[in-house]
mmCIF file of N, CA and C in Angstrom:
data_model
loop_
_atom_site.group_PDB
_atom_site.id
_atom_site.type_symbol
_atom_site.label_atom_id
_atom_site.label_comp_id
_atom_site.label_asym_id
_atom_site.label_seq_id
_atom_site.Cartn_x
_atom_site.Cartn_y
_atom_site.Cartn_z
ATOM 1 N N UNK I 99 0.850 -1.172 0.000
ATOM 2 C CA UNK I 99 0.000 0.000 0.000
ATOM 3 C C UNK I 99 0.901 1.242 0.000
ATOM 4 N N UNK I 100 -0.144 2.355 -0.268
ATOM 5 C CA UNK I 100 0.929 4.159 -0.225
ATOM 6 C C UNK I 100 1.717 4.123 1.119
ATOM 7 N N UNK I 101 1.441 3.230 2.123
ATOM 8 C CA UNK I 101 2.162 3.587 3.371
ATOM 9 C C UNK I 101 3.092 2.402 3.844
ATOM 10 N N UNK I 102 3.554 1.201 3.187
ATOM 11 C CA UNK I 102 3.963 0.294 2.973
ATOM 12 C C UNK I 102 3.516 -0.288 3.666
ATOM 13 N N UNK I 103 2.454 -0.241 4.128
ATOM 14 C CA UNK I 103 2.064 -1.920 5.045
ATOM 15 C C UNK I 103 1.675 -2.421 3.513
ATOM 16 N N UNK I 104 1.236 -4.486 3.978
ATOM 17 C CA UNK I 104 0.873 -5.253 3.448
ATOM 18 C C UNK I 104 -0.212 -5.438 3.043
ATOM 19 N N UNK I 105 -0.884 -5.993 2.426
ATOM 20 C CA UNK I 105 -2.324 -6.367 2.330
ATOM 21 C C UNK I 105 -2.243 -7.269 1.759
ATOM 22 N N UNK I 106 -3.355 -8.373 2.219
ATOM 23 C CA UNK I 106 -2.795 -9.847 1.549
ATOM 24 C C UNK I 106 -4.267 -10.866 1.872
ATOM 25 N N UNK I 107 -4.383 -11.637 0.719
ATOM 26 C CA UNK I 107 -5.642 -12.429 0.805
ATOM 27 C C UNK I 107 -5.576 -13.233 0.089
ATOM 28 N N UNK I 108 -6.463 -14.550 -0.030
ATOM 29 C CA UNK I 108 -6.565 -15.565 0.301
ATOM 30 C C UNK I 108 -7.611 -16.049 -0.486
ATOM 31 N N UNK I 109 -8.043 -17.139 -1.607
ATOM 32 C CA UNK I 109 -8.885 -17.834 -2.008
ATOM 33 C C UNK I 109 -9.159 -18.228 -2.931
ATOM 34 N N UNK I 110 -9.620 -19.748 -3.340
ATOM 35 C CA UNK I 110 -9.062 -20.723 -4.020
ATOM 36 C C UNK I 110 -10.063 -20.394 -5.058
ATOM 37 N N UNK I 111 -9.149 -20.995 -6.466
ATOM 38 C CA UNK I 111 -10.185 -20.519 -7.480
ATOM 39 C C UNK I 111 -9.786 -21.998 -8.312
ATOM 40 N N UNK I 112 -11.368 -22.319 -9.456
ATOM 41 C CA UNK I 112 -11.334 -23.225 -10.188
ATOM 42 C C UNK I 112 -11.372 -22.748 -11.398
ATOM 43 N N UNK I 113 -9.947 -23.347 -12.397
ATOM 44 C CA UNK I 113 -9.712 -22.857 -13.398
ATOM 45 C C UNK I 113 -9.668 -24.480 -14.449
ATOM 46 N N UNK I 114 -10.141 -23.451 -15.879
ATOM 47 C CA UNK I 114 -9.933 -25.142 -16.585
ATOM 48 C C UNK I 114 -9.070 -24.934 -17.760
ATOM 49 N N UNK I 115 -8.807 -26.064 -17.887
ATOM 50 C CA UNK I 115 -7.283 -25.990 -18.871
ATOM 51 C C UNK I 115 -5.471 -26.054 -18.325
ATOM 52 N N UNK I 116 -5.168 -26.186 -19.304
ATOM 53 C CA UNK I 116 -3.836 -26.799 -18.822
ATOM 54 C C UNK I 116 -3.304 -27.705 -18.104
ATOM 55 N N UNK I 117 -2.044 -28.174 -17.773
ATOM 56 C CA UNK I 117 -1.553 -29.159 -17.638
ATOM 57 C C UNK I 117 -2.303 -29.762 -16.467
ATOM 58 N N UNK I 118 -2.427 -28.796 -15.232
ATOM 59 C CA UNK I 118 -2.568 -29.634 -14.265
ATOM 60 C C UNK I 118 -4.746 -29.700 -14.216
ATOM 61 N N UNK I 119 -5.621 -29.459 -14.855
ATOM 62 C CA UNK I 119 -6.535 -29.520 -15.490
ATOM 63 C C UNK I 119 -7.334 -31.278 -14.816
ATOM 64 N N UNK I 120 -8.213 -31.094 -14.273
ATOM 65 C CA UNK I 120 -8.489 -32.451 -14.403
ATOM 66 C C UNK I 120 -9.108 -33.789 -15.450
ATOM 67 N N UNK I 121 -8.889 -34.951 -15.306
ATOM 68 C CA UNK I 121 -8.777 -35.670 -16.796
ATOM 69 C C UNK I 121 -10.306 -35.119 -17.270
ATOM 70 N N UNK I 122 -10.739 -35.196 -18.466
ATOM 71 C CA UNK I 122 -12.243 -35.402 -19.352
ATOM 72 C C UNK I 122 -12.680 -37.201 -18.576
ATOM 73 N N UNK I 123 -13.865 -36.104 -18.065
ATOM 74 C CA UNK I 123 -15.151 -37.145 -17.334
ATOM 75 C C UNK I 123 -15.683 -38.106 -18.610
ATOM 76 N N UNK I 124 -15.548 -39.772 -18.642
ATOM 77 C CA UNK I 124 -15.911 -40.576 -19.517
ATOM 78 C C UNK I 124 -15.110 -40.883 -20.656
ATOM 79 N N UNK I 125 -13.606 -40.327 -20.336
ATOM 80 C CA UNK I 125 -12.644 -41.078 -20.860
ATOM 81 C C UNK I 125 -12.781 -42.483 -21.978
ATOM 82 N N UNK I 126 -12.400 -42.522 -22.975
ATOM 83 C CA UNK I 126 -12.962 -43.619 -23.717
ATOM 84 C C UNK I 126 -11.692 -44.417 -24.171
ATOM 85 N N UNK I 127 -11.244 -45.220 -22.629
ATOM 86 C CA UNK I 127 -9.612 -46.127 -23.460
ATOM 87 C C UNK I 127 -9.543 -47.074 -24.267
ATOM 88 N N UNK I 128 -11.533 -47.503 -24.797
ATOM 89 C CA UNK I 128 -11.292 -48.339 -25.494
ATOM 90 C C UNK I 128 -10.924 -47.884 -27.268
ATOM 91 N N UNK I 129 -10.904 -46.502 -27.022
ATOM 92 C CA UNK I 129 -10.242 -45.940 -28.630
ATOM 93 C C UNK I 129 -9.307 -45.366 -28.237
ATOM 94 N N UNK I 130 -8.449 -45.930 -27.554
ATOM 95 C CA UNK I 130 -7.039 -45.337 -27.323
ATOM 96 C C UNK I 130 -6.453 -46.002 -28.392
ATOM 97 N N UNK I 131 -5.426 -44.341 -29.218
ATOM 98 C CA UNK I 131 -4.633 -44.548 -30.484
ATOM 99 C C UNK I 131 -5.522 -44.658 -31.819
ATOM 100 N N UNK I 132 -6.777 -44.664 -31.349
ATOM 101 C CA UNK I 132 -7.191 -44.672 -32.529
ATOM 102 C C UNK I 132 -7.659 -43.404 -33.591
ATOM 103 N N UNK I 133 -7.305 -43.085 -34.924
ATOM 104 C CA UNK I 133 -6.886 -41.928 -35.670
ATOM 105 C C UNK I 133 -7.493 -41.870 -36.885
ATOM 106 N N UNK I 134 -7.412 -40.848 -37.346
ATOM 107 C CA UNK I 134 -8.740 -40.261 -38.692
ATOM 108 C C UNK I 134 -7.357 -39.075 -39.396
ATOM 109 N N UNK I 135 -7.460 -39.643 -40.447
ATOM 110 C CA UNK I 135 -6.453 -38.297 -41.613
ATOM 111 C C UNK I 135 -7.408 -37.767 -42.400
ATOM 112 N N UNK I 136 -8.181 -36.406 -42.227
ATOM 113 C CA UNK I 136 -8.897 -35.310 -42.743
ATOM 114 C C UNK I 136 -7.911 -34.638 -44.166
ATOM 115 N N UNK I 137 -8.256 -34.710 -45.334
ATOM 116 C CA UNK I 137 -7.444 -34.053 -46.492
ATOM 117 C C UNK I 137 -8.201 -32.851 -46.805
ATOM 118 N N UNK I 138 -7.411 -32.077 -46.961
ATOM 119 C CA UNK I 138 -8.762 -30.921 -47.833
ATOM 120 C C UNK I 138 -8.278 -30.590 -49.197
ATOM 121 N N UNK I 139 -9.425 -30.871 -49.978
ATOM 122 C CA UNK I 139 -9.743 -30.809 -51.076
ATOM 123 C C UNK I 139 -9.149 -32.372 -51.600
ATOM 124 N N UNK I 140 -9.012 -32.056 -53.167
ATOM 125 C CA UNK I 140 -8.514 -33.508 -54.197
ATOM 126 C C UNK I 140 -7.090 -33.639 -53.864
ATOM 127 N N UNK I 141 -6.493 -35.099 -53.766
ATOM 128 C CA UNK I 141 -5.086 -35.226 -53.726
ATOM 129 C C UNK I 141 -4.644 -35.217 -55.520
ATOM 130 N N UNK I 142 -3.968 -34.163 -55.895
ATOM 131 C CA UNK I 142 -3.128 -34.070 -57.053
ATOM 132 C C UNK I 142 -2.015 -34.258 -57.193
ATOM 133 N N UNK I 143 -0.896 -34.598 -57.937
ATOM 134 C CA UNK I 143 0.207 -35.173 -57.973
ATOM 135 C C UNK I 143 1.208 -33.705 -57.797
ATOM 136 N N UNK I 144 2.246 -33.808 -57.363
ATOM 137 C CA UNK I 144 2.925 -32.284 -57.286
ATOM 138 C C UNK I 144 2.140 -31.229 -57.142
ATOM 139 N N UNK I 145 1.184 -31.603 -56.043
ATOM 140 C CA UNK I 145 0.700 -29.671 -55.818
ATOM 141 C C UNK I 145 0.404 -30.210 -54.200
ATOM 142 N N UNK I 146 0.830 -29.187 -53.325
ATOM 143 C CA UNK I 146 0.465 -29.168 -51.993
ATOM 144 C C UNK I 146 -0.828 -29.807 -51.714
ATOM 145 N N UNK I 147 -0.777 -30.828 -50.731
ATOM 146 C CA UNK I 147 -1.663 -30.964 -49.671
ATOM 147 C C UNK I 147 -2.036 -31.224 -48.866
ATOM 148 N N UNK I 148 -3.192 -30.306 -48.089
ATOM 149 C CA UNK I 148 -3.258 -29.761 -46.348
ATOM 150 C C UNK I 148 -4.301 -31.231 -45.859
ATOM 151 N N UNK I 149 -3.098 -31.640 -44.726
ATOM 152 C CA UNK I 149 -4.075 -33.074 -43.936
ATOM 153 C C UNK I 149 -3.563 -32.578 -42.644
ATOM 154 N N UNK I 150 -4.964 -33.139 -42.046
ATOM 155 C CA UNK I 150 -5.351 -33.289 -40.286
ATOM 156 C C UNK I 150 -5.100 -34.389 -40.088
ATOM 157 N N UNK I 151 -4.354 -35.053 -38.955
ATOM 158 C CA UNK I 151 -3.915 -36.310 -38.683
ATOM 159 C C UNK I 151 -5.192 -35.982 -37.063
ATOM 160 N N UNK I 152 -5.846 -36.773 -36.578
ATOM 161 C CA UNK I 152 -6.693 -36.549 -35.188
ATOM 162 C C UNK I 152 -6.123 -37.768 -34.918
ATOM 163 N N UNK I 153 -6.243 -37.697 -33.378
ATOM 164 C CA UNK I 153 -5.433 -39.105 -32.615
ATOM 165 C C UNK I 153 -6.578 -39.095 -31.273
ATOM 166 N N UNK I 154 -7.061 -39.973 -31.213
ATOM 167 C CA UNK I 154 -7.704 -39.816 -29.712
ATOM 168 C C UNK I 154 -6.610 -40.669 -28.348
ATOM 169 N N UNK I 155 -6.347 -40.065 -27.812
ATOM 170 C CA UNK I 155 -5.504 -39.957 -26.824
ATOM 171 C C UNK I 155 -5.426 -39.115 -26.065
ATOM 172 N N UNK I 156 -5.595 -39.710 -24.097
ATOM 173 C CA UNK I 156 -5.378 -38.886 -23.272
ATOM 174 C C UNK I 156 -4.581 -38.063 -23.380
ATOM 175 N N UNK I 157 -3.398 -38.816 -23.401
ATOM 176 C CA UNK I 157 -2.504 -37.895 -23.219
ATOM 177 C C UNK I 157 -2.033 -37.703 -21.778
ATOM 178 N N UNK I 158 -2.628 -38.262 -20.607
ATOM 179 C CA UNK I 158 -2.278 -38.440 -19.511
ATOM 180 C C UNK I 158 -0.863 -37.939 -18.944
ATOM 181 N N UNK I 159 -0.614 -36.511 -17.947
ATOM 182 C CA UNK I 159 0.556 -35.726 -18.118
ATOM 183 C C UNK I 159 1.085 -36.269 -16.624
ATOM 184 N N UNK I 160 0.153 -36.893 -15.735
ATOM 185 C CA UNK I 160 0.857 -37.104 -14.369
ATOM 186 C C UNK I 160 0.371 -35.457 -13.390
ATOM 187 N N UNK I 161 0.006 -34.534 -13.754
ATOM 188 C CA UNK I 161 -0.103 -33.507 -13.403
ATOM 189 C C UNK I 161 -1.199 -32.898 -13.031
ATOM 190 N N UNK I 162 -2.054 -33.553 -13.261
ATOM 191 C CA UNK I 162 -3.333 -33.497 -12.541
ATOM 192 C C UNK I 162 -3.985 -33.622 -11.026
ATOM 193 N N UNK I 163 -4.443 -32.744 -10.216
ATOM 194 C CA UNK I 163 -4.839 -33.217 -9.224
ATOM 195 C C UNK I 163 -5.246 -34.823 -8.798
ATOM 196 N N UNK I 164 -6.349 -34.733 -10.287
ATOM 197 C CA UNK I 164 -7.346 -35.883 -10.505
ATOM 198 C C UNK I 164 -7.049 -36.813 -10.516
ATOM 199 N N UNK I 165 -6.440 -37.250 -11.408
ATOM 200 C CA UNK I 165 -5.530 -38.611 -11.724
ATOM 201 C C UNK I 165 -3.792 -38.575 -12.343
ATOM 202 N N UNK I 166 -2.939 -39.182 -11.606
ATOM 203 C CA UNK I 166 -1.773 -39.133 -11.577
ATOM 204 C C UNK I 166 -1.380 -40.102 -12.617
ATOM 205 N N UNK I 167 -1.961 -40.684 -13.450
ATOM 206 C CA UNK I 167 -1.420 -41.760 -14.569
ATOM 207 C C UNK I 167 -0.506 -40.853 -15.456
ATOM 208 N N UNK I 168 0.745 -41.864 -16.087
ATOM 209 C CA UNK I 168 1.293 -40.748 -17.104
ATOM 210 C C UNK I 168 1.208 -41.971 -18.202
ATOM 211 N N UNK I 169 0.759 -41.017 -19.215
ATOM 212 C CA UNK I 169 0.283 -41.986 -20.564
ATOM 213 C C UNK I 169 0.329 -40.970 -21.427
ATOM 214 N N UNK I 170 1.141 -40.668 -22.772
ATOM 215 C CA UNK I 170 0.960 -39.558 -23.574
ATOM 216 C C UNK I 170 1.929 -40.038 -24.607
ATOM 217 N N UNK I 171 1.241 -39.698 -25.936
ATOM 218 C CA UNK I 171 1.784 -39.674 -27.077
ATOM 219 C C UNK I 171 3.518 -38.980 -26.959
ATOM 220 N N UNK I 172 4.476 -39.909 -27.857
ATOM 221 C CA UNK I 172 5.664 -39.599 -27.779
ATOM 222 C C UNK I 172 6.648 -39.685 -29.007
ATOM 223 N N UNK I 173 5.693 -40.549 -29.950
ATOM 224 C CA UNK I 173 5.876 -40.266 -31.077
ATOM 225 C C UNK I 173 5.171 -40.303 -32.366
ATOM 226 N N UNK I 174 4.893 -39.421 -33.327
ATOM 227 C CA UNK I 174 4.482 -39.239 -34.459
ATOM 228 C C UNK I 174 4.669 -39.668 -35.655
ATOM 229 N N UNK I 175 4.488 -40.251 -36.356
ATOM 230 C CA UNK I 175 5.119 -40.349 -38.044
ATOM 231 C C UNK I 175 3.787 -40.837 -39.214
ATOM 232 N N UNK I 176 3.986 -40.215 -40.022
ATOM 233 C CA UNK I 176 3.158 -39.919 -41.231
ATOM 234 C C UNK I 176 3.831 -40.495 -42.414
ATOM 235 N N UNK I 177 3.203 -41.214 -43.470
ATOM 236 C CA UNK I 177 4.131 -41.943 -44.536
ATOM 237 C C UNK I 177 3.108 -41.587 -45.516
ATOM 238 N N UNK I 178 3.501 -41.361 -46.896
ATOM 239 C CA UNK I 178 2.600 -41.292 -47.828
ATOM 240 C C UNK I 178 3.703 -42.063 -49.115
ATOM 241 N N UNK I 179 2.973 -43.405 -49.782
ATOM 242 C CA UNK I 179 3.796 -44.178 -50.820
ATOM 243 C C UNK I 179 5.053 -44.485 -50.133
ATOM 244 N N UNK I 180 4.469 -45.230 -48.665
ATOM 245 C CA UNK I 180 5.722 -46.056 -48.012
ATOM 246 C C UNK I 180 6.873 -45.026 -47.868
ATOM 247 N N UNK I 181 7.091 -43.953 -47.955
ATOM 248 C CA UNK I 181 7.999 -42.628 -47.508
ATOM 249 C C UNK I 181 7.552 -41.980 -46.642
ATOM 250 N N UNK I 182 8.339 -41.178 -45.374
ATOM 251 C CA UNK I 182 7.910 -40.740 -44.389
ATOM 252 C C UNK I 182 7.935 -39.315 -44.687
ATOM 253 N N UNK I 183 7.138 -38.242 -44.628
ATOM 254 C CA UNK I 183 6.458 -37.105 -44.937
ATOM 255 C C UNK I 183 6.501 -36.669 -43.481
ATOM 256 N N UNK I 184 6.304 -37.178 -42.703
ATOM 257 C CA UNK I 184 6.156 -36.188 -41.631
ATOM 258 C C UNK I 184 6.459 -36.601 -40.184
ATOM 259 N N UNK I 185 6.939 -36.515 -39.401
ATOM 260 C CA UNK I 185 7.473 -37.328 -38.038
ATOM 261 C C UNK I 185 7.746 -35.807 -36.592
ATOM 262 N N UNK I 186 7.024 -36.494 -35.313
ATOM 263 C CA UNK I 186 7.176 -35.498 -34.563
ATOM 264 C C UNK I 186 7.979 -35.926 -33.313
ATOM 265 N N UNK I 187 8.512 -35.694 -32.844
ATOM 266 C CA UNK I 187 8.924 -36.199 -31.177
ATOM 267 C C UNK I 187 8.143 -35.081 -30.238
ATOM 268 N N UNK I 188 7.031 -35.826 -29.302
ATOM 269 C CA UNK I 188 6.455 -34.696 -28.613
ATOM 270 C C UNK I 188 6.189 -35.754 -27.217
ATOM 271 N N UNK I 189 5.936 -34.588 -26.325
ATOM 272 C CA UNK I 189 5.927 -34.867 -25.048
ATOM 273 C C UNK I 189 4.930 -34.657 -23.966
ATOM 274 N N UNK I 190 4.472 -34.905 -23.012
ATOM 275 C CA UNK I 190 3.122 -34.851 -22.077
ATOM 276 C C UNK I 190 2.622 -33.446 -22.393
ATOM 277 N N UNK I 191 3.540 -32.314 -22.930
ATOM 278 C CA UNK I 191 2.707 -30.914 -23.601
ATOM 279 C C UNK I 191 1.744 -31.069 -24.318
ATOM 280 N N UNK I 192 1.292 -32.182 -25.353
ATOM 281 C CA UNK I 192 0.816 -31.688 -26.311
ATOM 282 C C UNK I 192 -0.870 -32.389 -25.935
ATOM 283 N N UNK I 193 -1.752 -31.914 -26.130
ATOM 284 C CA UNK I 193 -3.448 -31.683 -25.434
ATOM 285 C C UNK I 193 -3.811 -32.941 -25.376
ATOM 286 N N UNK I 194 -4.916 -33.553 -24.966
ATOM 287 C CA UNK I 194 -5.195 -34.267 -24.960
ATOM 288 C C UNK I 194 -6.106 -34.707 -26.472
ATOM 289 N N UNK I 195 -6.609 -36.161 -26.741
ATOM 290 C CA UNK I 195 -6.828 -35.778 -28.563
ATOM 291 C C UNK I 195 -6.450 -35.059 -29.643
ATOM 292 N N UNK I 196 -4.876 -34.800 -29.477
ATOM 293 C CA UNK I 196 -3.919 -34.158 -30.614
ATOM 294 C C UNK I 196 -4.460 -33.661 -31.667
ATOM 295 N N UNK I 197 -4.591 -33.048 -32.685
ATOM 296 C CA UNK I 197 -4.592 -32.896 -34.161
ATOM 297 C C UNK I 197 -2.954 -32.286 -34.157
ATOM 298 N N UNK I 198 -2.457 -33.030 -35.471
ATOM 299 C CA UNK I 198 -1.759 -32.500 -36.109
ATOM 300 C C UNK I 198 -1.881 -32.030 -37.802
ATOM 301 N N UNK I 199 -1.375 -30.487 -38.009
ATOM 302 C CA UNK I 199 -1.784 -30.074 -39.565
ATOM 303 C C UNK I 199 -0.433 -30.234 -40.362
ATOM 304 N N UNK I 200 -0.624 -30.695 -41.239
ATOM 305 C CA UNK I 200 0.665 -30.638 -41.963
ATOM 306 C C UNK I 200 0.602 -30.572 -43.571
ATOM 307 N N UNK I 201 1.934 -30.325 -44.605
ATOM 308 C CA UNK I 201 1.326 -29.984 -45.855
ATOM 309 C C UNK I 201 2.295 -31.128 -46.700
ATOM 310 N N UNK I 202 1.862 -31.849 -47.461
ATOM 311 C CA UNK I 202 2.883 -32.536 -47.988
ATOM 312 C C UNK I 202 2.330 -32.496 -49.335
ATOM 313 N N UNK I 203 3.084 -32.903 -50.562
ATOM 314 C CA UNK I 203 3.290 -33.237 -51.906
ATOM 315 C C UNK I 203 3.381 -34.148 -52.550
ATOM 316 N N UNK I 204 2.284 -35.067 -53.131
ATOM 317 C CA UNK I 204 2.560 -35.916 -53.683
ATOM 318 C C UNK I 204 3.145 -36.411 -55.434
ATOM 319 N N UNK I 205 4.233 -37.445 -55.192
ATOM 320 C CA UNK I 205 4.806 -37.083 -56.517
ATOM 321 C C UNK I 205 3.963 -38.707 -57.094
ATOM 322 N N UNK I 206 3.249 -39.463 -56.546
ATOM 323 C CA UNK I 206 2.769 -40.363 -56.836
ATOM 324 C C UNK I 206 1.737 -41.173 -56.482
ATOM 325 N N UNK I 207 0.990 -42.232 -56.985
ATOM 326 C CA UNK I 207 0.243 -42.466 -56.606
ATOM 327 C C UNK I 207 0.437 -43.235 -55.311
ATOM 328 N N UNK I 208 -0.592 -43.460 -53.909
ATOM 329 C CA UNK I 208 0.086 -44.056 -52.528
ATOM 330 C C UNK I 208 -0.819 -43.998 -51.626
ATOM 331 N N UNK I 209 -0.666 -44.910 -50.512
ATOM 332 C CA UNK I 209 -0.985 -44.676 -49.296
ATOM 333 C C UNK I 209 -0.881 -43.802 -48.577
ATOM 334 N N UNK I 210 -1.588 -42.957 -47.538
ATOM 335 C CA UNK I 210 -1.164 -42.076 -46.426
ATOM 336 C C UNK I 210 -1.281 -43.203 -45.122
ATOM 337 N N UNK I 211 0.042 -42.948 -44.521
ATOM 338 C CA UNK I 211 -0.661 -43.942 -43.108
ATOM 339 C C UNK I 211 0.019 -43.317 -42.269
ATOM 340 N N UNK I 212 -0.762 -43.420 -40.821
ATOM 341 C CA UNK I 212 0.044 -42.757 -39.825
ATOM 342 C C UNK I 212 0.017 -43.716 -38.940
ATOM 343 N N UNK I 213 1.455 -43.559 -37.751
ATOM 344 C CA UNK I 213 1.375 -44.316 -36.526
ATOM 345 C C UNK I 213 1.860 -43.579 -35.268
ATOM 346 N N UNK I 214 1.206 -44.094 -34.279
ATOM 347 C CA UNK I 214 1.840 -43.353 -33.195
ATOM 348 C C UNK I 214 2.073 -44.534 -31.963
ATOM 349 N N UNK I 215 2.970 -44.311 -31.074
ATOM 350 C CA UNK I 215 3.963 -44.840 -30.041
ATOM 351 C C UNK I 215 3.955 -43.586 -28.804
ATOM 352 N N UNK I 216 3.274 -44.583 -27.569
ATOM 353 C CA UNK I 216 3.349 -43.524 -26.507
ATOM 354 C C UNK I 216 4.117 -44.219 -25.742
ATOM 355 N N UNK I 217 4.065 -43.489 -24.403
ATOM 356 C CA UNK I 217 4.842 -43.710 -23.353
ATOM 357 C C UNK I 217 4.523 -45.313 -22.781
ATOM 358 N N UNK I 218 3.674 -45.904 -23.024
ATOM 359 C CA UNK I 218 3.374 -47.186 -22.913
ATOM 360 C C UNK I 218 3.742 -48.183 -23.615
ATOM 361 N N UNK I 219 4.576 -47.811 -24.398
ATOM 362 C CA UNK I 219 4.313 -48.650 -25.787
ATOM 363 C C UNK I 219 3.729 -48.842 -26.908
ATOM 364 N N UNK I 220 1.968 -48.524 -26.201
ATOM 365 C CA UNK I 220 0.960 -48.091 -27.330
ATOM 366 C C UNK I 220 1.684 -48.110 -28.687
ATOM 367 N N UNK I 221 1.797 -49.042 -29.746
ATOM 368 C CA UNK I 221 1.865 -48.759 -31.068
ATOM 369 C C UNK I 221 0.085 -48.796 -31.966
ATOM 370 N N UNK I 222 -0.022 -47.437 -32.129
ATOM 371 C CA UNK I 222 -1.411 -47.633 -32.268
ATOM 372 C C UNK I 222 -1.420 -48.139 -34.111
ATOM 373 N N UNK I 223 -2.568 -49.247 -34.562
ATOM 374 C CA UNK I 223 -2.180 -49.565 -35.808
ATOM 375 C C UNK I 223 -2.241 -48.260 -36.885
ATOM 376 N N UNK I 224 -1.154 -48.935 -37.910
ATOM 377 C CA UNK I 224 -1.372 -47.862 -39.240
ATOM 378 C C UNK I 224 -2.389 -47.594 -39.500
ATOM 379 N N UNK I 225 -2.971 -46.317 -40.075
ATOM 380 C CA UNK I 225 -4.274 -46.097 -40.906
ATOM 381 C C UNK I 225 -3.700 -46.012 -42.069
#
């Protein structure tokens, strides 16, 4: 204060989001790892294109009041015509049910498949 005393108080507040956030009520582990690749627009040969990789996964950071499990995506990789296009190393940061956007080019005709590997082991299958 103008006269340097203190002033000081006290009281707890409920906030949502972020790490320490408690888990989503009805959790669904029986689609753990399981993933959807969103394209937008036509895939054309040599011209950019924009895909959503979605992953359903906790993501479980350990940091929660709620529940202390640590379970979280740790690695990423994207293949299009058996070549890898896109690969992430990420860590209990990244949200729970991920999207990742990314832009790649195809020079041929191919598969897109993605896989991911968490802290469990989790190798969730190719799409």
């Amino acid at each position: 204060m103008n006269d340097d005393s203190l002033f000081m108080d006290w009281k707890p507040i409920s906030a949502s989001g972020g790490c320490s956030a408690p888990v989503a009520k009805g959790g669904d582990d029986a689609r753990l790892g399981k993933m959807k690749i969103r394209l937008e627009g036509d895939v054309e040969q040599n011209k950019p294109t924009l895909a959503t990789l979605m992953i359903n996964h906790p993501n479980y950071s350990g940091l929660s009041r709620s529940d202390t499990r640590v379970q979280y995506v740790k690695h990423v990789s994207v293949s299009y015509a058996v070549k890898e296009i896109m690969s992430a190393e990420v860590d209990f940061t990244v949200s729970e049910n991920p999207n990742f956007r990314f832009n790649f080019v195809p020079q041929e005709k191919g598969e897109l498949k993605a896989k991911i590997v968490d802290t469990n082991d989790l190798i969730a299958p190719a799409l």
